Structure formats: C-alpha cells, structure tokens
Amino acid sequence: STMLPLLLLLLPAAHGIAQLGYRPALTRSPPLEGVTTASTFVVDQPRCIFKDYGNAVIWLVVALDRAASTFNNTAGPGTPETAFQRFPDPVRAYMTLNATLGSYPCPKPDGDITVLRVGSETSCAQDASRPTCNGPLPGPGPYRVKFLALEGSVPVAETGWSVPITLRKAEPPSSISTTGKGHSADMVVITTLLSILFAILLAALVATLFWGSDSCGGSSTFSKPESVTVRRYNTHHVYDQPAARL
C-alpha cells in the first residue's frame, strides 16, 4: 500500500521527459577517417534537436548494449552511479560530453565541426575526480548512445538510443599474416645469389686482365727514366759589377 503513492508521484516526472524523434548515429557526412577505432567512435552532434530547451544541459549517455533499456534517467551525472571510471563493471552506463544548447546552434554555421568523438580523452581515464571523463572505451562493445537534456538535475528531454555500435578489434599476433615476411626471405636469397654472381664475375674480370697482360709480349720491363741534370750558373758578372754611377 505504501508503494502505490510513490509510484503515483513518479509518474508525472516520468511523463515529463519529452521523447524526441531522433537517434544518434555514426557520422557519415563528411566522410572521416577512423569513424570507429579500437577505443573510440564518432557520432553526429544533435543539431536542431533540443531547440526548445534553451536552459538545459545536454549529456551523452554511453551504455552497454544490453544495459541501455535499464538506464535510469534520474541518475545524476558525476555520481558513482554514472562514473566513467567504474564502467563497464559495476557501472553499465556513464554520462559525458555535457554541453549547453549554444554548443549545438541551429542552423549550423558554415565551417563548424558537427561531430563528437566518444572516447578521445586519455588523461582523465583513471582520475576518479573527473567522473564525466570522455575516456577510451574498454572493449569492442557493442554500445548504444543517446542524448539526455537536464534542467538542473531534472531530465526534461531525451533522444532514442542508437543502434548497437561495435568497435574494431585489435588483431592478436597469431593472426597477423606472415606473407610479408616470406617476401623478405625471398629478397634475402635473391640478394645473396646476386652478390655471389657479382663476386664471381669480378674475379673472372680481374683474372682476364692479368692473363692478358702476361700474353702480350711476355714480361713487361719498365725502365727508370734518366734524371735530368740542370747545371747551375753563377752570374759573377752581375754581382761583381760596380754600382752604376749617375
């Protein structure tokens, strides 16, 4: 009997959360490199989605796929119940990337970046004083995300959950192809054979040169050129002449 009044009190709050006809999704325009990696993924910003909630703070909720349906919208951001550092166990969903409506202007100004990379902060991943850290995701997932607007601590609007998002898996060393190593070994063999052939050809060339020099006129004799003697003349007439008188 005591539970019924509590449920009646919670019903208005539950019905007060507006369900917006929007689902976050991996970005497609413009095409980007690394839309999904082993620890991050990129979604579009919710432009023109929360335009009726100018006083709200918009949060991104990241949840394990199997836990999305049980997420409690009244769980406050920055609490142990939604802390990134406790994700994925025991926390099954965390809140991050808070922004005011001014961060998502509508329409989009030219040149604005309209995507969010989830999992891009590494500096706060182990920092319990930053429970809303946008830290690297701990595994391939799958994950689901949604945007939730809070006015103060009261949830007022939310989007639908995204479809499951699976990240790339890091390949174990045993699965890495050794084809490239085979090519390297072949190149080593070819290089060795070419080096041997080059050495043989060089030896044959040297032998041919020496053999040819011996066959042309027998032994070669080199005569030492005679030294050239330069006689020194002492010009006595120059030094013995008396100085000219003026």
Coordinates of N, CA and C in Angstrom, one line a residue, residues 176-183:
I176 N 48.3 -12.3 -37.4 CA 48.9 -11.4 -38.4 C 49.5 -12.3 -39.5
S177 N 49.3 -11.9 -40.7 CA 49.8 -12.6 -41.9 C 51.3 -12.5 -42.0
T178 N 51.9 -13.7 -42.3 CA 53.4 -13.7 -42.5 C 53.8 -13.6 -43.9
T179 N 52.9 -13.2 -44.8 CA 53.2 -13.1 -46.2 C 54.3 -12.2 -46.5
G180 N 54.3 -11.0 -45.8 CA 55.3 -10.0 -46.0 C 56.7 -10.6 -45.6
K181 N 56.7 -11.4 -44.5 CA 58.0 -12.0 -44.1 C 58.5 -12.9 -45.1
G182 N 57.6 -13.7 -45.8 CA 58.0 -14.6 -46.8 C 58.7 -13.8 -48.0
H183 N 58.1 -12.7 -48.3 CA 58.7 -11.9 -49.4 C 60.1 -11.4 -48.9

